[in-house]
Structure formats: C-alpha cells, structure tokens
Amino acid sequence: MQLEPLFKSLLITGSVQGETRMKGGLMSEIRSVALALAVISSLVQPAHAGTQTAELSSHKSHSTKAAQLLVQSSDNVSKVTGVKINSTDKGIEIILESANAEALKPVNKNQGNSYIADIPNAVLALDKGGNFTQNNPAPGIVSISVTQANSNSLRVTVIGEGSLPNTELFDSDQGLIFAVTPIASATKPQQPTQAVAQVTGVKLNPTNNGLEIILTTPDGEKLPVLPKTEGNTYIIEINSAQLRLPSGGTFRQEKPIAGVSEITVINSDANTIRMAVIGVDSIPKVELFDSDQGLIFGVASAASSTQAQTQPQTPTEPTQPSASDEPIELTVTGEKDGYRVQDSSTATKIDVPLRDIPASVQVIPKEIIQDRQVVKLNELADNVSGVRRQETYGGLSSQGYLIRGFETGFETLRNGFKDFGFISPRDVSSIERVEFLKGPASILYGSISSPGGVVNTITKQPLSDPFYQINGTIGSDDFYRTSVDLTGPLLENRSALYRLNLAYENADSFRDFVNNESTYVGPIITVKAGENTDITFGYEYQKYDYTFDRGFPNNSRVVFDLPISRFLGEPNLNRGEFTSNNFTYVLESKFGYNNDWKFRQGFNVLNVSGSAGGVQANSINDDGLTVARAYRVSNDESSNISFQNEVSGKFNTGSIRHNILVGLELSNYSFQYEFFRGNIADLDIFNPIYGAQPESVSRSDFQKYGGSNIALYLQNLVEITPNLKLLAGGRFDWVDSFDRDLETGTNTETSDSKFSPRVGIVYQPTDSTSIYGSWTNSFNPQIFGRSRNEEAFKPETAEQFEVGIKQEFIDKRLSATLAYFNITKKNVLTTDLIDSDYQIQTGEQKSSGVELDVVGEIVPGWKIIGTYTYTDAFISEDNDPTLVNNRLAGVPYNSASLWTTYQLQKGNLQGLGLGFGLVYVGQRESDISNNNVKIPSYLRTDASVFYKRDNWRVGVNIKNLFDTKYYESQGFYIVPAAPFTVLGTVSFDF
C-alpha cells in the first residue's frame, strides 16, 4: 500500500491541517530533546512562551494540496444545498444540489472498496445542517456519506460491499450527479482479498499537541485505512484486520483529552476494525504516522486544533495572547484497564488534572474494583492512604470510612450529591470510579460531619457505541452474584443514549446464621437536547435484605478467644431490610466563545426506608462467660433532596488565565426513626443456646431531625504562569435545622450561617513535578445536644494545613503523591461534669500525619497501587481531663497496603495474569476512653489469577490467603473480618 495517497487523503479529510510526520527512533530523540529545551525555556522565560510557540509553529511544512486548500479564498466557494439518493436500473444516483454545479470539480481518491471524491471550494449547507449519511442504500453498497472535509472542501464516500463500486459523473440542472453501480452489476473482476491482520494492543500516549493512538500490529503498512466523518465523529475503518486484545474485542476511553469526548476501537465485522474519535464540539483533527509498532494516529487537543487553524503562514510581529493562544489542557486518563486516573472533578467540581489540584485526591477506577473482586465499597479503603473502613449498620452494604482519623458519619457523595449511607445500601455494579478527596470539603459541599475528607462515587454513564457485559461470581460461604451492564444508542443518530446496570446477590457468611440478599436496578438515559446541550435522567433501585449482626462488644479481651463465627444475637429475631430509590436529573449546556463556558443544573432525590435490629450484645459480664444483651428494633426513613445550579468558564485577564466556578445549591435532609426496646436473657458466649424471646417491648423513641440549606459558592483556578497555579474560593451556607419529638410534639430549631474558605497554590518546576500547599475549612451544625441553659450550640468547625508533592515517573506511567496534613477540629461537644444529661462545647481534636500513594504501570502489563500512612489523631482538649491526649477510636499510627497485577502481553499464554496484595493495619483503640480493648494489628495477604482473551475474562481471587484472624470496629463494637475466602468470576463482553 502506498502511504503518500493515504497521507494526502487524511490531510484533505479535515482531520489534518498541519504537517505530515514520519516517526522513527531518530525523530523520537529529536522530539525529546526539543521538549526538554522547551521546558527549560518556559521556566526561564514563561512570559514569552506563547510568542515562541507561534514562531516555531510558523515553520510547519504543509503538503501542497493541503496548503492550497487552507489559503483558498472563500469568495469562490460553491454551496451544496441538498443531497438526494435515487434508485436506477444499475444501482443508484447521488445528486448534489447546487446553483453552481459546473464549479464542482471532484478529485478521485479511491481506496480499497471505497470510492472517494474530494470537491475543493465547496461547502455543505443542508437545511438540517451537519453532514449527510445513508447506510445500505442499495444491494452491494454499505454506505454513502457527504461530509465537510475541512472549511472549504467536501468529500463524497461510497463504500462498496467487498469491492469498489463503478461511478460515473454527470452535470445537470439539479446539480452534480454520481451514478453508482455496485460491482455485482458490473463486469469489473473481483479485487483480490488479503489475509486478516491482528491488532493485539491499543494504547493512548500523551503528546505535545494532544495524544497518539497506537494500534499494535506487525502489518501496519499493509492495512487499508479508510477515514470518514459523521457529525462530530472522525471514523477510521481498517479493512482486513481484527482486534485481538487480551481484554476482548473492544477498547473504550472517555474524555482522553480536551475537545474529545470518547475514543473507541471495535470489530465492526469479521474483517474490519472501526476506530471512532468523537469530538465534543467539532470533528477532531487526526494524523496518521508510520511506525514499526503499528498504526499510530495523532489526535490534537481542542486547544492545539484551534491554534492550527489560526496559525499564520509567515512570521508576524508578536501580539498579545488571545483565546486561541491558550496553552493546551492535556487530560489523559490512560489506557484501557489502567489503574491510574489523571483527572478528577470532586476537588473542584470542574475537570482538572490531579497535578493541578493543591490537595491529595486519590481515584479508584473500576479496573481495581474488578481485579480485587470488591463486593462492598468500603473495601476500597485498603487502596487509599489515610483511609480505613468503618463497619456498617449491622452489616449493611453501605459506605463507612475513617479519613485522616475522623469518622465520616456514613456521609458520602454520589455523583456530587449528598448520600447519607448509614441506612443506604450501595452496589458496586454501576460504579465507574470512586474519588477520595482528603481534608475539609465544605468549600463545595457545605456542612460535612468529617473534616478528614469526603468520598464521591461516580456511576457509569451511557456510551455512544453498543457495549454489553455479563458477569457471574461464586465463592466461599455460598456466595452467588451476577451482574449485567448494557449501553449504547437508543436512536440511530445517537441523540439519545442509554445504560442499564442490573445486579443480584445471594450469600451466606462465615458468621453463624448470617446471610444477605440484594437486588439492584439502575437505568440511565442521556438525551442530546441541542448541539451543545445534554440532559441525563437516572434512577437507581436497590433492596437489601440481611441478618442484622453487630459483632462483639468492646469491653473485654475475652472476645478474641471466641470463634470469629460466633453469633451473639438470636437467629430468628435479628433481621434488617432497606429499600433505596434514587432519582437524578442533570442538564449540561456549553456556550460562549469556543464553548469555554458551561451551565450545569442538577436535581437529586434520594429516599431510603426500612427497619433493622434484633438482639444486640451490650457488654461481656464480669464472669467473662456470658454477655448482657438487649432487644432493639428501629423503623427508619431518610430523605435527601438537592438542587444545584452552576456556571463555569474560562477567560483571560492579560496573560493570566482563569477557570471560574459559581454555584447555588438548595437542599433538604431529614431522618426519621421509631425505636423499640425490650429485655432479653443473657447468652453463654462459649456454649450458646439460642431461642430466648424479648420481654417488655415498648417504643422508646419516635424522632425526626434534619434541616434545609441555601448555599452560594465561588471558586477560581488561576494560572498565573504555566507552572504556577492558585486555587481560591469560598462558600457561604445558611442552615436551618430541627430536632422533633413526634411522640410529645417537642420541637427544637436552630439557624446557623457559615463561610468556608479555601486557598491553595501549586508550583510545577517540571512537567512531571507539582509542589503544593493549601489551607481549607469545614463546619457541621450541632443538631443534637443542649447546655444546662437550653442554649443551642455553635457548629463544629475544622481547619487543615496541607503541603505535598506529586511526582510522575517512568515516562509518566507511574505517579506518587506525598502529603503532610494537620487538622484541628473545634467546638466538639463534651459531657457536662455537673450534669451528665447535658454537654459543654469545649472539646478539641487534632490529627496530623504523612501519607504516600503510588499508582500506575511500571512496565506494560505490570500495574501497581500502594499506600503508606502515619496518623497521630488524639483529643487535645476536653472537659474531662482523663480524656485529654487519648487517641481517637479505630485509628492506627501506621498502615500500609500494596496491590499489584501482572498480565502476560505476548506468547501462547498472552492474557494470563497474576495478582498479589498486602494490607497492614497497626493496633487501634476501640473507643476514646482508651481503657477498653485495643484492637490488634494485622497483616493480610490477598492473591488472584485471571485470564483475559478476546471478549471474555475468568478470574479467581483469594482474600486472606493465610487465614489471618483480624478485626475491624464500628462504634462500640468489634467486628470479626472474613477468613480465607475464594471468589471465582467469569465475564463476557459482546
């Protein structure tokens, strides 16, 4: 295959408006040296960076035809106002309607079985706008498309079914006519076919202008590459080729760079690969390079594309930077199945590279969830420094964490909306990633119970290309689970997309008499309401039925002598069941110059209701043989309503760039509980005999509490120079809270207002190093508790100082974040020593420490995520002097973890992989008195073996390989953790 016609074709197709380059070892070295010189120059003379770029770019050498097209005058451009397809005896005719048909001069550029004609000095001006495409217009013809190749050139593409169709041209009063005859109706002999080549890998690598897509194959030069466009999508069809990835026959990456919403590579039929690069607002710019690695396509980011279009052809006098001179915003999320995610929205509510954020943010993608075979979300605490799992409400599958020494109170975020997780079950099947923002987060999310940080769960969104997956898992203790993930377009023009996640789980437990059953349904639809406007509607339903089991009381070390399977409740009385309904609506609309501004409106309603309880162990009796118990059952209902309105955008003031966010949020939260208590007999903990029944059961509490909130927030990410960034902002909250006794009618109301500021700075001495520092604040209203004077308390407040460094290694495949933090929490309620029924607001708690997170890919196929944490969390002030300097419950001084996998990249065993993990947690206090049981340290080992081939994956995960006996904590309880556990999983993509 001759490369020169292909290069010219790509240039004229509107995807290339720059130079055509040949990549090789020498060119790579030259580019590396040039990049190093550019970095040094930017550090020495950052103010002239824009001018230098303009001068260098002016020396680009365009191909002759591309250059002619770029400089042609728009005065001579002819308009094509309509496209018609008529049937004929021999096939079809394509009519390009134009008042100036004689000026339309097609240039033939056939490739393979595709008839391609480029028409210079012409524009497509259809009534409905956009391009024209029709599939299967006649037997023997796969598709016809008429597209705007570039600003003044059209392209007509007719793809034959296996062979090149015969095409003749005619002029008429209607316009230019293409008479097309499929090869089946012609006398032209069938063209010979070639062997099907295999593409064994797809990688995305960042470049100065955007990124490059590498299709790994030894037969790159032999493959026919057929480009075309549909709307904002640049499509390349590669005939005589098949995708043979270890993970299957599909590659997909969302938001790889600015201006590109998605890249997909799929097998469109038995011998054709289809690559689609979907632009956000316009057709992406794509170049083809030659390489020994295979086929390489260079994709320009939105910023570099704009620069290319406006680049002067001769040197000009330096001018002030304009919108088109803005530096490239490169946000690459890595290759498929990668552990490393390079951007996050949780810390700023805008998509920003993690290296530009003055905070420690860790993102756990779905690939880690799959490789570790996570079945409960709080297991992810093992992979984030400074985070420990907190056991949930009697074993409910919800999210509870300790972050930097402070309990989250089961408050998390779901797609940026608050989610009270204490009674809210959550399934892993719909999770795209989980983002951990460490440190106070009131700047964007208002009142937060934990100053340690916030966890935001991001769910899967609809995709424009069809994707279907089914998973099945079986494991120890009769564990059975299946899930289904379906997504794709609802309409042929992809103006409506859907996604549906389904999951069912049924399992027993290593704990006696304990089991659970869960059903999850999660549909979501995205509708394109306009060229730049999307509306998304989502709904989630989950019902979780389980045995209510809180483990062991924490007042005696004798519990460590019990079998971890020992159940201290009553098998026929302990039960819990909760049903969650979650509805979300999100509108996003881009506007302004280059669509640099965006309006986002979000509405979320979450309702959870159910009941849980039974017999709970209060404390081990003095005899060390029996446990005192109580009967407790609670009927609960929680409701969250949030309405968010945000405007974000980018603009310049001189040489300084701004990325601003302004928001208004209205929210309402309530929680109602009806509590019943009764007496029940003690239980012999070493020789239990079950069957006791509760006595004297009566309602002890019937309460409802909550509040409404109005908030305004402002944030500005300022790029002072390309390597110096400032993040500043604040949020003002007005909160009205209530605590109502529904039985007596007593109602207590409080009103609070609070401003929560944040300031952070990032300095980047190189393109792989970020040094940062920040100061952040949070607050939390005190709904409960009163002083002896019946006065309401002030909100709890907290502030944090943090410094850190973010470093990338091994050609930016591996990243590390090292952070030091110091948090002070004030206005903590303490017991009034005069009357223990009341409180005094004199408490203070501190937490400081060092955290290290490392994540990425060391060599192709070898992925790793590791953590280390040192945390000193203690009571610094209290009305009770015996508590001062006591450690906070559940927080170890030291903890560390490692999870790594290696997958063979070639050979007969290609696709086979092994995984290995370690989790170390130091000794912890079980409560703040520090007088009760200390929870022992532990080292747990995990392992896995898996095999990926084509569209299927099979894996076996072993958790707690050496059957280590260890415990977690929740409130006043010590909860035994699972022993040696095996989970086997099979998944299919189709």
Short mmCIF file of C-alpha atoms in Angstrom, two decimals, residues 105-391:
data_model
loop_
_atom_site.label_atom_id
_atom_site.label_comp_id
_atom_site.label_asym_id
_atom_site.label_seq_id
_atom_site.Cartn_x
_atom_site.Cartn_y
_atom_site.Cartn_z
CA LYS A 105 -14.72 19.65 -9.64
CA PRO A 106 -14.31 16.27 -7.89
CA VAL A 107 -10.84 14.79 -7.39
CA ASN A 108 -10.86 10.99 -7.24
CA LYS A 109 -9.04 9.37 -4.29
CA ASN A 110 -10.30 5.77 -4.20
CA GLN A 111 -9.03 3.43 -1.51
CA GLY A 112 -9.82 -0.26 -1.22
CA ASN A 113 -13.53 -0.82 -1.71
CA SER A 114 -14.32 2.86 -1.14
CA TYR A 115 -14.98 5.38 -3.87
CA ILE A 116 -13.78 8.73 -2.52
CA ALA A 117 -14.13 12.08 -4.28
CA ASP A 118 -12.91 15.35 -2.76
CA ILE A 119 -14.56 18.54 -4.05
CA PRO A 120 -12.49 21.66 -3.31
CA ASN A 121 -14.02 25.15 -2.98
CA ALA A 122 -17.34 23.75 -1.76
CA VAL A 123 -19.34 23.78 1.46
CA LEU A 124 -22.27 21.70 2.68
CA ALA A 125 -25.28 23.91 3.50
CA LEU A 126 -28.12 21.48 4.18
CA ASP A 127 -31.38 22.70 5.69
CA LYS A 128 -30.89 20.46 8.73
CA GLY A 129 -27.20 21.29 8.99
CA GLY A 130 -24.38 18.81 9.55
CA ASN A 131 -23.32 16.04 7.18
CA PHE A 132 -25.27 13.51 5.10
CA THR A 133 -25.06 9.75 5.70
CA GLN A 134 -27.17 6.85 4.47
CA ASN A 135 -26.46 3.21 5.22
CA ASN A 136 -27.28 0.30 2.86
CA PRO A 137 -28.90 2.44 0.14
CA ALA A 138 -28.79 -0.48 -2.35
CA PRO A 139 -27.55 -4.07 -2.52
CA GLY A 140 -23.79 -4.11 -2.77
CA ILE A 141 -23.34 -0.67 -1.21
CA VAL A 142 -22.58 -0.41 2.51
CA SER A 143 -22.98 3.33 2.94
CA ILE A 144 -22.89 6.77 1.33
CA SER A 145 -21.67 9.89 3.07
CA VAL A 146 -21.24 13.52 2.06
CA THR A 147 -19.19 15.37 4.66
CA GLN A 148 -17.45 18.68 5.19
CA ALA A 149 -13.83 17.57 4.99
CA ASN A 150 -12.49 20.97 6.01
CA SER A 151 -13.53 24.61 5.90
CA ASN A 152 -13.83 24.71 2.08
CA SER A 153 -13.74 21.10 0.84
CA LEU A 154 -16.40 18.37 0.56
CA ARG A 155 -15.89 14.64 0.49
CA VAL A 156 -18.19 12.08 -1.13
CA THR A 157 -17.59 8.49 0.06
CA VAL A 158 -19.31 5.41 -1.35
CA ILE A 159 -18.29 2.16 0.38
CA GLY A 160 -18.86 -1.00 -1.61
CA GLU A 161 -19.65 -4.35 -0.08
CA GLY A 162 -16.35 -6.12 -0.67
CA SER A 163 -15.39 -4.33 -3.90
CA LEU A 164 -15.04 -0.84 -5.35
CA PRO A 165 -18.31 0.30 -6.99
CA ASN A 166 -18.28 1.79 -10.51
CA THR A 167 -19.05 5.51 -10.50
CA GLU A 168 -19.69 7.99 -13.33
CA LEU A 169 -20.18 11.78 -13.18
CA PHE A 170 -22.85 13.85 -14.93
CA ASP A 171 -23.84 17.51 -14.88
CA SER A 172 -27.49 18.53 -14.81
CA ASP A 173 -29.72 21.45 -13.93
CA GLN A 174 -30.21 19.88 -10.49
CA GLY A 175 -26.51 19.74 -9.70
CA LEU A 176 -23.67 17.23 -9.83
CA ILE A 177 -24.77 13.58 -10.26
CA PHE A 178 -22.77 10.49 -9.27
CA ALA A 179 -24.14 7.35 -10.98
CA VAL A 180 -23.10 4.39 -8.83
CA THR A 181 -23.18 0.75 -9.93
CA PRO A 182 -22.31 -1.96 -7.36
CA ILE A 183 -19.61 -4.36 -8.56
CA ALA A 184 -22.14 -7.20 -8.60
CA SER A 185 -23.87 -5.45 -11.53
CA ALA A 186 -20.67 -4.59 -13.38
CA THR A 187 -18.21 -6.56 -15.44
CA LYS A 188 -15.18 -5.46 -13.44
CA PRO A 189 -13.46 -8.52 -11.93
CA GLN A 190 -13.49 -9.01 -8.17
CA GLN A 191 -10.44 -7.49 -6.45
CA PRO A 192 -8.26 -9.96 -4.60
CA THR A 193 -8.58 -10.07 -0.82
CA GLN A 194 -5.75 -10.21 1.70
CA ALA A 195 -5.18 -12.12 4.92
CA VAL A 196 -6.75 -10.70 8.08
CA ALA A 197 -4.13 -8.99 10.29
CA GLN A 198 -4.39 -8.97 14.07
CA VAL A 199 -4.22 -5.83 16.21
CA THR A 200 -3.09 -7.06 19.62
CA GLY A 201 -2.91 -3.81 21.59
CA VAL A 202 -4.36 -0.30 21.85
CA LYS A 203 -2.54 2.39 23.79
CA LEU A 204 -3.03 6.11 24.38
CA ASN A 205 0.09 8.20 24.93
CA PRO A 206 0.18 11.95 25.65
CA THR A 207 1.95 14.24 23.15
CA ASN A 208 2.69 17.97 22.99
CA ASN A 209 -0.39 18.56 20.83
CA GLY A 210 -2.78 16.03 22.33
CA LEU A 211 -2.29 12.28 22.25
CA GLU A 212 -1.40 9.41 19.96
CA ILE A 213 -3.43 6.23 19.49
CA ILE A 214 -1.21 3.21 18.86
CA LEU A 215 -2.73 0.11 17.25
CA THR A 216 -0.11 -2.56 17.81
CA THR A 217 0.34 -4.82 14.76
CA PRO A 218 3.28 -6.05 12.65
CA ASP A 219 1.26 -5.46 9.46
CA GLY A 220 0.57 -1.73 9.79
CA GLU A 221 1.94 -0.77 6.38
CA LYS A 222 -0.25 -3.37 4.63
CA LEU A 223 -3.58 -2.33 6.09
CA PRO A 224 -6.05 -0.18 4.08
CA VAL A 225 -7.19 2.75 6.21
CA LEU A 226 -10.46 4.43 5.21
CA PRO A 227 -11.31 7.69 7.00
CA LYS A 228 -14.71 9.36 7.12
CA THR A 229 -16.72 11.67 9.34
CA GLU A 230 -20.20 11.61 10.83
CA GLY A 231 -21.27 14.72 12.72
CA ASN A 232 -18.58 15.39 15.31
CA THR A 233 -17.11 11.90 14.91
CA TYR A 234 -13.96 11.08 12.96
CA ILE A 235 -14.15 7.44 11.87
CA ILE A 236 -11.38 5.24 10.51
CA GLU A 237 -12.23 1.83 9.10
CA ILE A 238 -9.33 -0.61 8.80
CA ASN A 239 -10.10 -3.45 6.46
CA SER A 240 -8.54 -6.93 6.60
CA ALA A 241 -7.93 -6.56 10.33
CA GLN A 242 -9.35 -7.82 13.61
CA LEU A 243 -8.96 -6.60 17.20
CA ARG A 244 -7.49 -9.30 19.42
CA LEU A 245 -6.90 -7.66 22.80
CA PRO A 246 -6.22 -9.69 25.96
CA SER A 247 -9.29 -7.99 27.44
CA GLY A 248 -11.52 -8.75 24.46
CA GLY A 249 -12.58 -7.11 21.21
CA THR A 250 -13.40 -3.61 22.45
CA PHE A 251 -11.36 -0.62 23.58
CA ARG A 252 -13.04 2.45 25.06
CA GLN A 253 -11.69 5.60 26.73
CA GLU A 254 -13.83 8.55 27.81
CA LYS A 255 -12.53 12.15 27.84
CA PRO A 256 -8.93 11.32 26.88
CA ILE A 257 -8.04 14.95 26.05
CA ALA A 258 -9.67 18.36 25.89
CA GLY A 259 -12.11 18.50 22.98
CA VAL A 260 -12.54 14.72 22.62
CA SER A 261 -15.39 13.07 24.48
CA GLU A 262 -14.57 9.44 23.66
CA ILE A 263 -12.31 7.11 21.68
CA THR A 264 -13.48 3.62 20.76
CA VAL A 265 -11.87 0.80 18.80
CA ILE A 266 -14.13 -2.14 17.95
CA ASN A 267 -14.56 -5.00 15.49
CA SER A 268 -17.33 -3.81 13.17
CA ASP A 269 -17.44 -7.13 11.31
CA ALA A 270 -15.38 -10.27 10.76
CA ASN A 271 -12.52 -8.47 8.97
CA THR A 272 -12.89 -4.77 9.76
CA ILE A 273 -11.79 -2.63 12.71
CA ARG A 274 -13.65 0.61 13.34
CA MET A 275 -11.99 3.41 15.30
CA ALA A 276 -14.13 6.40 16.29
CA VAL A 277 -12.82 9.64 17.77
CA ILE A 278 -15.82 11.64 18.99
CA GLY A 279 -15.33 15.38 19.30
CA VAL A 280 -17.05 17.48 21.94
CA ASP A 281 -17.97 20.38 19.66
CA SER A 282 -16.36 19.62 16.29
CA ILE A 283 -14.62 16.92 14.28
CA PRO A 284 -11.28 16.08 15.92
CA LYS A 285 -8.05 16.60 13.99
CA VAL A 286 -6.29 13.30 13.26
CA GLU A 287 -2.95 12.45 11.61
CA LEU A 288 -1.54 9.09 10.53
CA PHE A 289 2.08 8.22 11.32
CA ASP A 290 4.26 5.35 10.17
CA SER A 291 5.97 3.25 12.83
CA ASP A 292 7.38 -0.19 13.45
CA GLN A 293 4.89 -0.50 16.34
CA GLY A 294 1.90 -0.49 14.00
CA LEU A 295 -0.59 2.20 13.09
CA ILE A 296 -0.27 5.45 15.02
CA PHE A 297 -2.89 8.18 14.85
CA GLY A 298 -2.10 11.60 16.30
CA VAL A 299 -5.14 13.36 17.80
CA ALA A 300 -4.91 17.08 18.52
CA SER A 301 -6.49 18.54 21.64
CA ALA A 302 -9.09 21.28 21.31
CA ALA A 303 -6.55 23.98 22.12
CA SER A 304 -3.93 22.82 19.62
CA SER A 305 -6.58 22.37 16.91
CA THR A 306 -7.66 25.95 17.34
CA GLN A 307 -4.05 27.07 17.12
CA ALA A 308 -3.51 25.12 13.91
CA GLN A 309 -6.48 26.72 12.21
CA THR A 310 -5.43 30.24 13.05
CA GLN A 311 -1.65 29.80 12.58
CA PRO A 312 -0.14 32.47 10.28
CA GLN A 313 1.72 31.19 7.21
CA THR A 314 4.52 33.76 7.53
CA PRO A 315 6.20 35.24 10.60
CA THR A 316 4.34 38.19 12.10
CA GLU A 317 5.00 40.67 14.83
CA PRO A 318 4.32 39.30 18.35
CA THR A 319 0.85 40.05 19.63
CA GLN A 320 -0.90 39.74 22.97
CA PRO A 321 -2.16 36.22 23.72
CA SER A 322 -5.69 35.56 22.52
CA ALA A 323 -8.13 32.78 23.26
CA SER A 324 -6.56 30.68 20.52
CA ASP A 325 -3.10 31.08 22.08
CA GLU A 326 -4.08 29.44 25.35
CA PRO A 327 -1.85 26.53 26.36
CA ILE A 328 -3.07 23.02 25.82
CA GLU A 329 -5.04 21.45 28.66
CA LEU A 330 -3.89 17.84 28.50
CA THR A 331 -6.03 15.43 30.49
CA VAL A 332 -5.17 11.83 29.61
CA THR A 333 -6.85 9.11 31.62
CA GLY A 334 -4.53 6.40 30.40
CA GLU A 335 -5.09 3.20 28.52
CA LYS A 336 -7.93 0.81 28.99
CA ASP A 337 -7.72 -1.27 32.15
CA GLY A 338 -5.32 1.23 33.71
CA TYR A 339 -5.13 1.87 37.46
CA ARG A 340 -4.02 5.46 37.08
CA VAL A 341 -6.59 8.22 36.56
CA GLN A 342 -5.19 11.66 35.88
CA ASP A 343 -8.17 13.94 36.38
CA SER A 344 -10.89 14.43 38.98
CA SER A 345 -13.96 16.60 39.42
CA THR A 346 -14.59 16.05 43.15
CA ALA A 347 -11.97 18.50 44.43
CA THR A 348 -13.03 21.42 42.21
CA LYS A 349 -16.35 20.43 40.54
CA ILE A 350 -14.61 21.01 37.21
CA ASP A 351 -12.46 18.55 35.28
CA VAL A 352 -8.91 19.39 36.29
CA PRO A 353 -5.72 17.30 36.08
CA LEU A 354 -4.81 15.95 39.51
CA ARG A 355 -1.37 17.53 39.22
CA ASP A 356 -3.02 20.99 39.16
CA ILE A 357 -5.02 20.46 42.37
CA PRO A 358 -3.48 21.65 45.69
CA ALA A 359 -4.87 18.69 47.62
CA SER A 360 -4.45 14.96 47.98
CA VAL A 361 -7.03 13.25 45.77
CA GLN A 362 -6.99 9.53 45.07
CA VAL A 363 -9.17 7.94 42.40
CA ILE A 364 -10.01 4.22 42.40
CA PRO A 365 -11.27 3.18 38.93
CA LYS A 366 -13.50 0.22 38.14
CA GLU A 367 -10.45 -1.76 36.95
CA ILE A 368 -9.22 -2.06 40.54
CA ILE A 369 -12.71 -3.00 41.70
CA GLN A 370 -12.70 -5.80 39.12
CA ASP A 371 -9.15 -7.02 39.70
CA ARG A 372 -9.60 -7.14 43.50
CA GLN A 373 -13.14 -8.53 43.14
CA VAL A 374 -14.55 -5.93 45.53
CA VAL A 375 -18.10 -6.73 46.64
CA LYS A 376 -18.53 -3.95 49.24
CA LEU A 377 -17.42 -0.41 48.53
CA ASN A 378 -15.75 0.18 51.89
CA GLU A 379 -13.17 -2.46 50.89
CA LEU A 380 -11.63 0.28 48.72
CA ALA A 381 -10.25 1.90 51.88
CA ASP A 382 -7.40 -0.62 51.58
CA ASN A 383 -6.13 1.20 48.47
CA VAL A 384 -6.13 4.81 49.72
CA SER A 385 -3.67 6.23 52.25
CA GLY A 386 -5.17 7.74 55.40
CA VAL A 387 -8.46 5.88 54.92
CA ARG A 388 -9.77 2.97 56.96
CA ARG A 389 -13.02 1.12 56.53
CA GLN A 390 -15.69 1.59 59.18
CA GLU A 391 -18.03 -1.33 59.67
#
